[in-house]
Short mmCIF file of C-alpha atoms in Angstrom, two decimals:
data_model
loop_
_atom_site.label_atom_id
_atom_site.label_comp_id
_atom_site.label_asym_id
_atom_site.label_seq_id
_atom_site.Cartn_x
_atom_site.Cartn_y
_atom_site.Cartn_z
CA MET A 69 82.03 -115.12 84.01
CA PRO A 70 81.33 -118.07 86.39
CA ARG A 71 79.41 -119.91 83.67
CA PHE A 72 82.30 -119.46 81.22
CA ARG A 73 84.75 -120.58 83.87
CA ASN A 74 82.82 -123.77 84.56
CA ARG A 75 82.66 -124.64 80.87
CA VAL A 76 86.42 -124.13 80.51
CA LEU A 77 87.45 -126.12 83.56
CA ARG A 78 84.98 -128.99 83.15
CA PRO A 79 85.90 -131.39 80.34
CA GLY A 80 83.45 -133.18 78.11
CA VAL A 81 80.56 -132.27 75.90
CA ASN A 82 77.53 -130.11 76.52
CA ARG A 83 75.73 -131.29 79.65
CA LYS A 84 72.29 -129.80 79.18
CA TYR A 85 69.32 -132.10 79.81
CA ARG A 86 71.69 -134.75 81.20
CA LYS A 87 71.48 -135.58 84.90
CA ARG A 88 74.07 -138.25 85.44
CA ALA A 89 77.23 -138.75 87.49
CA ILE A 90 79.35 -140.32 84.72
CA LEU A 91 79.08 -139.21 81.11
CA LYS A 92 79.13 -141.69 78.25
CA ASN A 93 82.75 -140.82 77.46
CA GLY A 94 83.79 -141.63 81.03
CA ASP A 95 84.20 -138.09 82.38
CA CYS A 96 82.80 -137.35 85.82
CA ASN A 97 79.95 -134.85 85.69
CA VAL A 98 81.03 -133.25 88.96
CA ALA A 99 81.99 -129.61 89.54
CA LEU A 100 83.70 -128.14 92.61
CA SER A 101 82.00 -125.21 94.30
CA ARG A 102 84.07 -122.94 96.53
CA PRO A 103 86.55 -125.43 97.98
CA PRO A 104 88.68 -123.91 100.75
CA ARG A 105 92.19 -122.84 99.68
CA GLN A 106 91.77 -124.46 96.28
CA HIS A 107 94.58 -122.66 94.45
CA LEU A 108 97.06 -123.19 97.27
CA ARG A 109 96.30 -126.90 97.44
CA PHE A 110 96.74 -127.23 93.67
CA LEU A 111 100.09 -125.45 93.80
CA GLN A 112 101.28 -127.77 96.54
CA ASP A 113 100.78 -130.65 94.10
CA ILE A 114 102.02 -128.82 91.02
CA PHE A 115 103.12 -131.97 89.19
CA THR A 116 99.66 -133.57 89.24
CA THR A 117 98.09 -130.21 88.44
CA LEU A 118 100.18 -129.83 85.29
CA VAL A 119 99.63 -133.45 84.25
CA ASP A 120 95.85 -133.12 84.63
CA ALA A 121 95.73 -129.73 82.91
CA GLN A 122 94.89 -129.35 79.25
CA TRP A 123 97.73 -129.51 76.74
CA ARG A 124 97.71 -125.80 75.93
CA TRP A 125 98.25 -124.91 79.58
CA THR A 126 100.96 -127.53 80.02
CA LEU A 127 102.88 -126.35 76.95
CA LEU A 128 102.48 -122.74 78.04
CA VAL A 129 104.00 -123.51 81.44
CA PHE A 130 106.72 -125.55 79.72
CA ALA A 131 107.76 -122.63 77.51
CA PHE A 132 107.38 -120.01 80.21
CA SER A 133 109.56 -121.96 82.64
CA PHE A 134 112.51 -121.88 80.23
CA VAL A 135 112.04 -118.34 78.97
CA GLY A 136 111.50 -117.09 82.50
CA SER A 137 114.67 -118.74 83.75
CA TRP A 138 116.66 -117.30 80.85
CA LEU A 139 115.41 -113.79 81.58
CA PHE A 140 115.93 -114.15 85.32
CA PHE A 141 119.57 -115.19 85.03
CA ALA A 142 120.15 -112.65 82.23
CA VAL A 143 119.22 -109.92 84.70
CA ILE A 144 121.66 -111.39 87.24
CA TRP A 145 124.50 -111.49 84.69
CA TRP A 146 123.76 -107.93 83.62
CA LEU A 147 123.82 -106.76 87.26
CA ILE A 148 127.15 -108.51 87.85
CA SER A 149 128.67 -106.81 84.81
CA TYR A 150 127.11 -103.46 85.71
CA THR A 151 128.33 -103.44 89.31
CA HIS A 152 131.81 -104.48 88.23
CA GLY A 153 131.95 -101.63 85.72
CA ASP A 154 132.14 -103.80 82.62
CA LEU A 155 129.40 -101.84 80.87
CA GLU A 156 131.16 -98.50 81.06
CA GLU A 157 132.30 -97.10 77.74
CA LEU A 158 136.01 -97.37 78.59
CA HIS A 159 135.58 -100.95 79.79
CA LEU A 160 133.65 -102.33 76.84
CA PRO A 161 135.14 -105.36 75.06
CA ASP A 162 136.64 -103.18 72.27
CA ASN A 163 138.74 -101.21 74.80
CA GLN A 164 139.57 -103.93 77.31
CA SER A 165 142.77 -105.09 75.61
CA GLU A 166 144.14 -101.56 75.34
CA ILE A 167 143.70 -100.62 78.98
CA GLY A 168 144.14 -104.16 80.37
CA TRP A 169 140.66 -104.41 81.88
CA ILE A 170 139.55 -107.87 82.98
CA PRO A 171 135.71 -108.17 83.06
CA CYS A 172 133.60 -110.75 84.93
CA VAL A 173 132.36 -112.13 81.61
CA TYR A 174 134.02 -111.54 78.28
CA ASN A 175 132.08 -109.95 75.40
CA ILE A 176 129.16 -108.54 77.41
CA TYR A 177 128.00 -105.33 75.74
CA SER A 178 124.40 -104.95 76.95
CA PHE A 179 121.41 -106.81 78.34
CA THR A 180 121.07 -108.67 75.05
CA SER A 181 124.55 -110.08 75.41
CA ALA A 182 123.74 -111.08 79.00
CA PHE A 183 120.56 -112.85 77.80
CA LEU A 184 122.49 -114.85 75.18
CA PHE A 185 125.11 -115.77 77.76
CA SER A 186 122.34 -116.97 80.09
CA ILE A 187 120.96 -119.32 77.41
CA GLU A 188 124.44 -120.66 76.56
CA THR A 189 125.24 -121.31 80.21
CA GLN A 190 121.95 -123.00 81.11
CA HIS A 191 121.97 -125.36 78.15
CA THR A 192 125.77 -125.76 77.93
CA ILE A 193 125.84 -124.61 74.32
CA GLY A 194 129.34 -123.13 74.59
CA TYR A 195 129.90 -121.04 71.48
CA GLY A 196 133.26 -119.94 72.88
CA VAL A 197 132.76 -116.16 72.56
CA ARG A 198 131.36 -115.30 76.01
CA THR A 199 133.12 -116.91 78.99
CA THR A 200 133.51 -116.19 82.69
CA THR A 201 136.78 -115.13 84.27
CA GLU A 202 138.40 -115.45 87.69
CA GLU A 203 137.88 -111.75 88.37
CA CYS A 204 134.41 -112.11 89.97
CA PRO A 205 133.67 -114.97 92.44
CA GLU A 206 129.95 -114.18 92.30
CA ALA A 207 129.99 -114.87 88.56
CA ILE A 208 131.46 -118.32 89.17
CA PHE A 209 128.78 -119.09 91.78
CA VAL A 210 125.93 -117.94 89.51
CA MET A 211 127.28 -120.01 86.62
CA CYS A 212 127.28 -123.17 88.77
CA PHE A 213 123.83 -122.47 90.18
CA GLN A 214 122.30 -121.79 86.76
CA SER A 215 123.74 -125.01 85.34
CA ILE A 216 122.17 -127.06 88.15
CA TYR A 217 118.88 -125.18 87.95
CA GLY A 218 118.73 -125.68 84.19
CA LEU A 219 119.11 -129.44 84.57
CA MET A 220 116.41 -129.58 87.24
CA ILE A 221 113.85 -127.55 85.35
CA GLN A 222 114.52 -129.47 82.16
CA ALA A 223 114.07 -132.83 83.89
CA PHE A 224 110.90 -131.61 85.63
CA MET A 225 109.20 -130.29 82.51
CA VAL A 226 110.22 -133.23 80.33
CA GLY A 227 108.85 -135.56 83.02
CA ILE A 228 105.53 -133.73 82.99
CA VAL A 229 105.21 -133.96 79.22
CA PHE A 230 106.22 -137.63 79.22
CA ALA A 231 103.78 -138.49 82.02
CA LYS A 232 101.02 -136.64 80.22
CA MET A 233 101.69 -138.48 76.96
CA THR A 234 101.91 -141.94 78.54
CA ARG A 235 99.19 -141.67 81.15
CA PRO A 236 96.75 -144.62 81.00
CA LYS A 237 93.79 -142.32 80.50
CA GLN A 238 94.58 -142.25 76.81
CA ARG A 239 94.52 -146.07 76.72
CA SER A 240 90.96 -146.02 77.97
CA GLN A 241 89.87 -144.20 74.80
CA THR A 242 90.10 -147.52 72.91
CA LEU A 243 88.02 -149.41 75.50
CA LEU A 244 84.41 -149.52 74.34
CA PHE A 245 81.10 -149.82 76.18
CA SER A 246 77.85 -150.59 74.41
CA LYS A 247 75.55 -147.66 73.83
CA ASN A 248 72.68 -149.36 75.64
CA ALA A 249 72.27 -151.97 78.33
CA VAL A 250 69.62 -154.68 77.97
CA VAL A 251 67.39 -156.76 80.23
CA CYS A 252 66.37 -160.25 79.17
CA GLN A 253 66.15 -163.79 80.51
CA ARG A 254 69.08 -166.18 80.80
CA ASP A 255 68.41 -169.66 82.16
CA GLY A 256 65.04 -168.50 83.43
CA GLU A 257 66.39 -165.49 85.35
CA LEU A 258 66.15 -161.81 84.49
CA CYS A 259 69.58 -160.36 83.76
CA LEU A 260 70.95 -156.88 83.18
CA MET A 261 73.65 -157.01 80.49
CA PHE A 262 76.04 -154.65 78.73
CA ARG A 263 78.96 -155.25 76.38
CA VAL A 264 82.60 -154.17 76.66
CA GLY A 265 85.30 -154.35 73.99
CA ASP A 266 88.91 -153.41 73.24
CA MET A 267 89.95 -152.06 69.84
CA ARG A 268 93.70 -152.62 70.27
CA LYS A 269 95.67 -155.79 69.68
CA SER A 270 97.63 -155.25 72.90
CA HIS A 271 95.38 -156.71 75.58
CA ILE A 272 94.40 -155.51 79.02
CA ILE A 273 95.99 -157.81 81.60
CA GLY A 274 93.91 -158.76 84.63
CA ALA A 275 90.82 -156.98 83.36
CA SER A 276 87.99 -156.74 85.88
CA VAL A 277 84.61 -155.07 85.70
CA ARG A 278 82.42 -153.49 88.36
CA ALA A 279 78.94 -151.98 88.35
CA GLN A 280 77.13 -149.72 90.78
CA LEU A 281 73.55 -148.52 90.91
CA ILE A 282 73.16 -144.89 91.96
CA ARG A 283 69.70 -143.79 93.04
CA THR A 284 67.84 -142.12 95.90
CA LYS A 285 67.27 -144.13 99.07
CA THR A 286 65.29 -143.29 102.20
CA THR A 287 66.39 -144.89 105.46
CA ARG A 288 64.12 -146.09 108.25
CA GLU A 289 64.89 -142.92 110.16
CA GLY A 290 63.63 -140.79 107.28
CA GLU A 291 67.03 -139.70 105.97
CA THR A 292 67.11 -139.26 102.20
CA MET A 293 70.37 -140.20 100.49
CA ALA A 294 70.24 -138.86 96.94
CA GLN A 295 73.40 -140.54 95.68
CA TYR A 296 73.23 -143.93 97.39
CA GLN A 297 75.46 -146.50 95.68
CA HIS A 298 74.41 -150.15 95.44
CA GLU A 299 77.09 -152.60 94.38
CA LEU A 300 75.90 -154.93 91.61
CA ASP A 301 77.39 -158.41 91.33
CA VAL A 302 78.52 -158.81 87.71
CA GLY A 303 80.42 -161.41 85.72
CA SER A 304 80.90 -162.80 82.24
CA ASP A 305 79.97 -166.24 80.89
CA GLY A 306 79.19 -167.65 84.31
CA SER A 307 82.53 -166.56 85.79
CA SER A 308 83.49 -163.86 88.27
CA SER A 309 84.22 -160.23 87.47
CA GLU A 310 87.65 -161.19 86.06
CA LEU A 311 87.63 -161.11 82.24
CA PHE A 312 89.70 -162.99 79.68
CA PHE A 313 89.61 -159.95 77.45
CA ILE A 314 90.62 -161.18 73.99
CA TRP A 315 87.30 -160.27 72.34
CA PRO A 316 84.17 -158.31 73.30
CA GLN A 317 82.50 -159.69 76.40
CA ILE A 318 78.90 -159.44 77.58
CA VAL A 319 78.87 -158.56 81.27
CA VAL A 320 75.87 -160.02 83.10
CA HIS A 321 74.21 -159.04 86.36
CA ARG A 322 71.69 -161.66 87.51
CA ILE A 323 68.71 -159.97 89.13
CA ASP A 324 68.19 -162.22 92.15
CA LYS A 325 66.95 -161.56 95.67
CA ASN A 326 70.29 -159.95 96.57
CA SER A 327 70.10 -157.48 93.69
CA ALA A 328 69.05 -153.86 94.07
CA LEU A 329 66.90 -154.33 90.92
CA TYR A 330 64.94 -157.26 92.38
CA ASN A 331 61.68 -155.30 92.80
CA MET A 332 61.98 -153.27 89.60
CA SER A 333 59.70 -154.13 86.67
CA ALA A 334 59.75 -152.76 83.14
CA SER A 335 57.30 -149.98 84.01
CA ASP A 336 59.22 -149.13 87.18
CA MET A 337 62.42 -148.82 85.17
CA LEU A 338 60.80 -146.20 82.96
CA ARG A 339 59.47 -144.19 85.90
CA GLU A 340 62.34 -144.29 88.37
CA ARG A 341 65.46 -142.17 87.99
CA PHE A 342 68.66 -144.07 88.52
CA GLU A 343 72.05 -144.62 86.92
CA VAL A 344 74.12 -147.76 86.48
CA VAL A 345 77.83 -146.88 86.54
CA VAL A 346 80.14 -149.48 84.98
CA ILE A 347 83.92 -149.52 85.54
CA LEU A 348 86.52 -151.54 83.63
CA GLU A 349 89.98 -151.78 85.20
CA GLY A 350 93.17 -153.53 84.19
CA THR A 351 96.87 -153.24 83.40
CA VAL A 352 98.11 -151.99 80.03
CA GLU A 353 100.19 -154.72 78.43
CA SER A 354 102.61 -152.37 76.67
CA THR A 355 103.41 -150.02 79.58
CA GLY A 356 102.47 -151.98 82.71
CA GLN A 357 100.37 -149.07 84.03
CA SER A 358 96.90 -149.47 85.48
CA THR A 359 94.02 -147.99 83.52
CA GLN A 360 90.35 -147.45 84.19
CA ALA A 361 87.51 -146.88 81.74
CA ARG A 362 84.06 -145.72 82.85
CA SER A 363 80.60 -145.32 81.41
CA SER A 364 77.04 -145.26 82.67
CA TYR A 365 73.46 -146.11 81.71
CA VAL A 366 70.41 -144.16 82.83
CA ASN A 367 66.93 -145.67 82.81
CA THR A 368 66.18 -144.50 79.27
CA GLU A 369 69.30 -146.27 77.97
CA ILE A 370 68.30 -149.73 79.26
CA LEU A 371 66.30 -151.76 76.74
CA TRP A 372 63.90 -154.25 78.32
CA GLY A 373 63.34 -157.38 76.25
CA HIS A 374 66.48 -157.13 74.10
CA ARG A 375 69.72 -159.04 73.79
CA PHE A 376 72.97 -158.31 71.97
CA GLU A 377 73.79 -159.62 68.53
CA PRO A 378 76.89 -161.83 68.25
CA VAL A 379 79.95 -160.00 66.95
CA VAL A 380 82.55 -162.81 66.99
CA CYS A 381 82.63 -165.34 64.17
CA TYR A 382 85.20 -167.70 62.71
CA ASN A 383 86.73 -166.67 59.38
CA ARG A 384 87.69 -169.76 57.42
CA GLU A 385 89.75 -167.78 54.91
CA GLN A 386 91.94 -166.14 57.54
CA GLN A 387 91.83 -169.19 59.81
CA GLY A 388 90.96 -167.10 62.84
CA TYR A 389 88.20 -165.35 64.71
CA GLU A 390 86.87 -162.09 63.34
CA ILE A 391 85.21 -159.32 65.35
CA ASN A 392 82.58 -157.22 63.59
CA TYR A 393 82.51 -153.96 65.55
CA SER A 394 79.76 -152.59 63.31
CA LYS A 395 77.33 -154.75 65.34
CA PHE A 396 78.83 -153.85 68.70
CA ASP A 397 75.74 -151.83 69.74
CA SER A 398 73.17 -153.88 67.81
CA THR A 399 70.43 -155.65 69.78
CA LEU A 400 67.62 -158.08 69.01
CA GLN A 401 64.16 -158.02 70.55
CA VAL A 402 63.25 -161.17 72.50
CA ASP A 403 60.26 -162.29 74.55
CA THR A 404 60.81 -161.22 78.15
CA PRO A 405 58.36 -160.99 81.08
CA LEU A 406 57.54 -157.39 81.96
CA CYS A 407 57.21 -158.15 85.67
CA SER A 408 59.96 -157.73 88.23
CA ALA A 409 62.33 -160.51 89.20
CA ARG A 410 60.54 -160.84 92.55
CA GLU A 411 57.16 -161.33 90.88
CA LEU A 412 58.70 -163.81 88.47
CA ALA A 413 60.16 -165.80 91.37
CA GLU A 414 56.77 -165.81 93.11
CA PHE A 415 55.19 -167.11 89.93
CA TYR A 416 57.67 -169.97 89.81
CA ARG A 417 57.04 -170.75 93.47
CA ALA A 418 53.33 -170.88 92.75
CA GLN A 419 54.16 -173.56 90.19
CA ASP A 420 55.77 -175.69 92.95
CA ASP A 421 59.19 -174.18 92.23
CA TYR A 422 59.26 -176.10 88.96
CA ARG A 423 61.19 -174.72 86.07
CA PRO A 424 61.99 -176.73 82.93
CA PRO A 425 65.65 -177.78 83.05
CA THR A 426 67.91 -176.04 80.59
CA ASP A 427 69.80 -179.18 79.62
CA VAL A 428 66.69 -180.80 78.14
CA GLY A 429 64.92 -179.56 75.05
CA ASP A 430 61.28 -178.59 74.63
CA ASN A 431 60.48 -182.12 73.44
CA MET A 432 60.73 -183.55 76.96
CA SER A 433 57.80 -185.86 77.61
CA THR A 434 55.11 -185.19 80.20
CA LYS A 435 56.12 -188.37 82.03
CA THR A 436 59.68 -187.14 82.47
CA GLN A 437 58.50 -183.73 83.63
CA LEU A 438 56.16 -185.17 86.25
CA GLU A 439 58.69 -187.69 87.48
CA ARG A 440 61.18 -184.86 88.03
CA ARG A 441 58.53 -182.69 89.63
CA TRP A 442 57.35 -185.23 92.22
CA LYS A 443 60.69 -186.94 92.78
CA ASP A 444 61.53 -185.25 96.07
CA HIS A 445 58.07 -185.54 97.72
CA TYR A 446 56.42 -188.67 96.39
CA SER A 447 59.16 -190.81 94.81
CA THR A 448 58.40 -193.80 97.07
CA ILE A 449 54.66 -193.69 96.39
CA VAL A 450 55.08 -193.32 92.63
CA ASN A 451 57.39 -196.32 92.49
CA THR A 452 55.00 -198.40 94.62
CA LEU A 453 51.86 -197.52 92.68
CA SER A 454 53.69 -198.25 89.44
CA GLN A 455 54.26 -201.87 90.51
CA TYR A 456 51.20 -202.80 92.55
CA HIS A 457 47.45 -202.15 92.38
CA LEU A 458 45.18 -201.39 95.28
CA ALA A 459 42.18 -203.61 95.26
CA ASP A 460 38.65 -202.72 96.22
CA GLU A 461 36.78 -203.89 99.29
CA ALA A 462 36.58 -207.50 98.03
CA GLY A 463 40.37 -207.82 98.04
CA VAL A 464 42.56 -210.29 96.18
CA GLY A 465 44.93 -212.95 97.31
CA GLY A 466 44.92 -214.49 100.72
CA GLY A 467 46.97 -216.12 103.35
CA THR A 468 49.74 -214.77 105.48
CA ASP A 469 52.37 -215.60 102.90
CA HIS A 470 50.94 -213.13 100.40
CA LEU A 471 52.74 -209.85 100.08
CA TYR A 472 49.55 -207.96 100.94
CA PRO A 473 46.94 -209.80 103.06
CA THR A 474 43.25 -209.54 102.25
CA ARG A 475 42.68 -207.30 105.26
CA TYR A 476 44.21 -203.92 104.42
CA LEU A 477 43.31 -200.28 104.05
CA THR A 478 41.31 -199.53 100.92
CA ILE A 479 41.75 -196.11 99.32
CA GLN A 480 39.02 -195.23 96.89
CA GLY A 481 39.93 -192.82 94.14
CA VAL A 482 43.42 -194.09 93.31
CA PRO A 483 43.50 -195.77 89.88
CA ARG A 484 43.83 -199.56 89.93
CA ARG A 485 45.69 -199.68 86.65
CA ARG A 486 48.04 -197.45 84.76
CA LYS A 487 46.52 -194.22 83.56
CA SER A 488 48.02 -190.94 82.50
CA TYR A 489 50.56 -189.39 84.82
CA VAL A 490 48.37 -186.31 85.00
CA ALA A 491 45.63 -188.33 86.71
CA LEU A 492 48.20 -189.85 89.05
CA GLN A 493 49.46 -186.39 89.96
CA ASN A 494 45.95 -185.13 90.73
CA ASN A 495 45.14 -188.13 92.93
CA LEU A 496 48.34 -187.74 94.92
CA TRP A 497 47.66 -184.05 95.34
CA ASN A 498 44.10 -184.68 96.58
CA LEU A 499 45.32 -187.39 98.92
CA PHE A 500 48.18 -185.66 100.73
CA ASP A 501 47.93 -181.91 100.16
CA ARG A 502 44.23 -181.04 100.44
CA PRO A 503 41.76 -181.58 103.33
CA PRO A 504 39.46 -184.64 103.18
CA ASN A 505 36.59 -184.43 100.74
CA PRO A 506 33.64 -186.68 99.97
CA ARG A 507 35.38 -188.18 96.95
CA LEU A 508 38.28 -189.45 99.09
CA LYS A 509 37.11 -192.34 101.27
CA ILE A 510 39.19 -194.40 103.68
CA THR A 511 37.43 -197.70 104.50
CA PRO A 512 39.00 -199.68 107.37
CA LYS A 513 38.81 -203.47 107.28
CA GLU A 514 38.08 -205.49 110.34
CA ASP A 515 40.43 -208.23 111.41
CA GLY A 516 39.41 -211.46 113.05
CA ALA A 517 38.73 -209.73 116.38
CA GLY A 518 36.26 -207.39 114.77
CA SER A 519 38.30 -204.22 115.32
CA PRO A 520 39.38 -201.96 112.54
CA ARG A 521 42.95 -202.38 111.36
CA ARG A 522 45.28 -199.37 111.61
CA VAL A 523 47.93 -198.88 108.98
CA SER A 524 51.32 -199.82 110.36
CA ASP A 525 54.56 -197.89 109.86
CA ASP A 526 56.12 -201.16 108.72
CA ASP A 527 53.71 -201.58 105.84
CA PRO A 528 55.90 -201.60 102.71
CA ILE A 529 53.26 -199.99 100.53
CA VAL A 530 53.53 -196.55 102.09
CA ASN A 531 56.19 -194.41 103.64
CA SER A 532 56.17 -192.71 107.03
CA VAL A 533 54.64 -189.48 105.75
CA THR A 534 51.81 -191.39 104.06
CA VAL A 535 51.08 -193.44 107.19
CA GLN A 536 50.84 -190.36 109.37
CA ASN A 537 48.40 -188.61 107.02
CA ILE A 538 46.19 -191.68 106.58
CA ASN A 539 46.04 -192.46 110.32
CA GLU A 540 45.07 -188.88 111.14
CA ARG A 541 42.22 -188.95 108.61
CA PHE A 542 41.16 -192.39 109.78
CA THR A 543 40.92 -191.17 113.39
CA ALA A 544 39.05 -188.04 112.34
CA GLY A 545 36.52 -190.21 110.49
CA GLY A 546 35.40 -191.91 113.68
CA GLY A 547 37.06 -195.27 113.12
CA GLY A 548 39.03 -195.13 116.35
CA VAL A 549 42.54 -196.22 117.02
#
């Protein structure tokens, strides 16, 4: 009996082998177990109880409320006639005119007549055969009370049926979620994506979307929270969670360092048990009521290395955009790293935080790439070495009027003429990032006094960072200061 009761009271499809909080159709997979005073609390909110009940129960209560009220007042009318003596054989309607008997209600023969009079009074039918008289004050009071009660019960039950028919839950049946979610790269970042759509022409006003990750979490104190909810930051087309919902939208969650999926790789996603609950909310354009549609994705419903096929195209014949809902759930397989977003970020940091810009195509030259790569750290040195050449120990030029005197610091290993930018990059790396090595020699030149010359901070050939590094290596080499 309890198993049958649970299946009757819990909406949705068969739940075997499914361990999820939200079903694909949006129903909550939650059952109440022994709540205190459940029936009394439901009766205290009878309106919501009847609205949330299934249609067969609502219609049954609707019919029973009217039939029950008819029978209840029929008994009262029969008792009034019986106590007044109208049901005696001498006082029946056929003999009333002869003996001058005035009943409480004309033409009441039996309980059936009282039942018909109850229906006529409650719904103000007024056939004109059965009417009340001034003989019985209690009959006048009951007639007034039944008329008011009939209006109240009719308004109450019609309101329940109307609210049940127009509730926004039915509007959510035409809001679609893709069967699967996907994980792929967008602009170099791993993203979790799913698609939402609306089948009706009347739009959802102020549509917004939310997503939550439900999984088990263990705190530092050792407490295990089985249904811990992580909020996922989602948006569409680079915007916030607000949607301009005129056609299907792909909702994107960027897996960054603030994401709960930051440490999850493709293999981890297959092993771990979690659920991504997605919620779409908005206002129905036709009724002005708020509606909410829900769905969820478990780990087996998330496709790693896929993206959605486009469903919106321009129809030249109809001069408008056309939505092909047959491809709403279709995906394409794309190349995607199988590592987690954290490992991917560490890989990019190992490459000096360089990532090819998205606004430039794959045909970008190596020169442009290296100039962008070293712009922040060595822009001054690159510009200087592009215009001037460092001479060897013999030196060139002379005199104090020359831009660079003959006595200067000689750096062996830096090319004296233009070579590939790859060689320039390697020399700069060896010079400023790595410890001194035998291939990198700093040869001080003596001035007229016979003392080695230290590189000055005012020397235009190098910047302050370069001067500091060279002076430290010069001192370490035994040249003195």
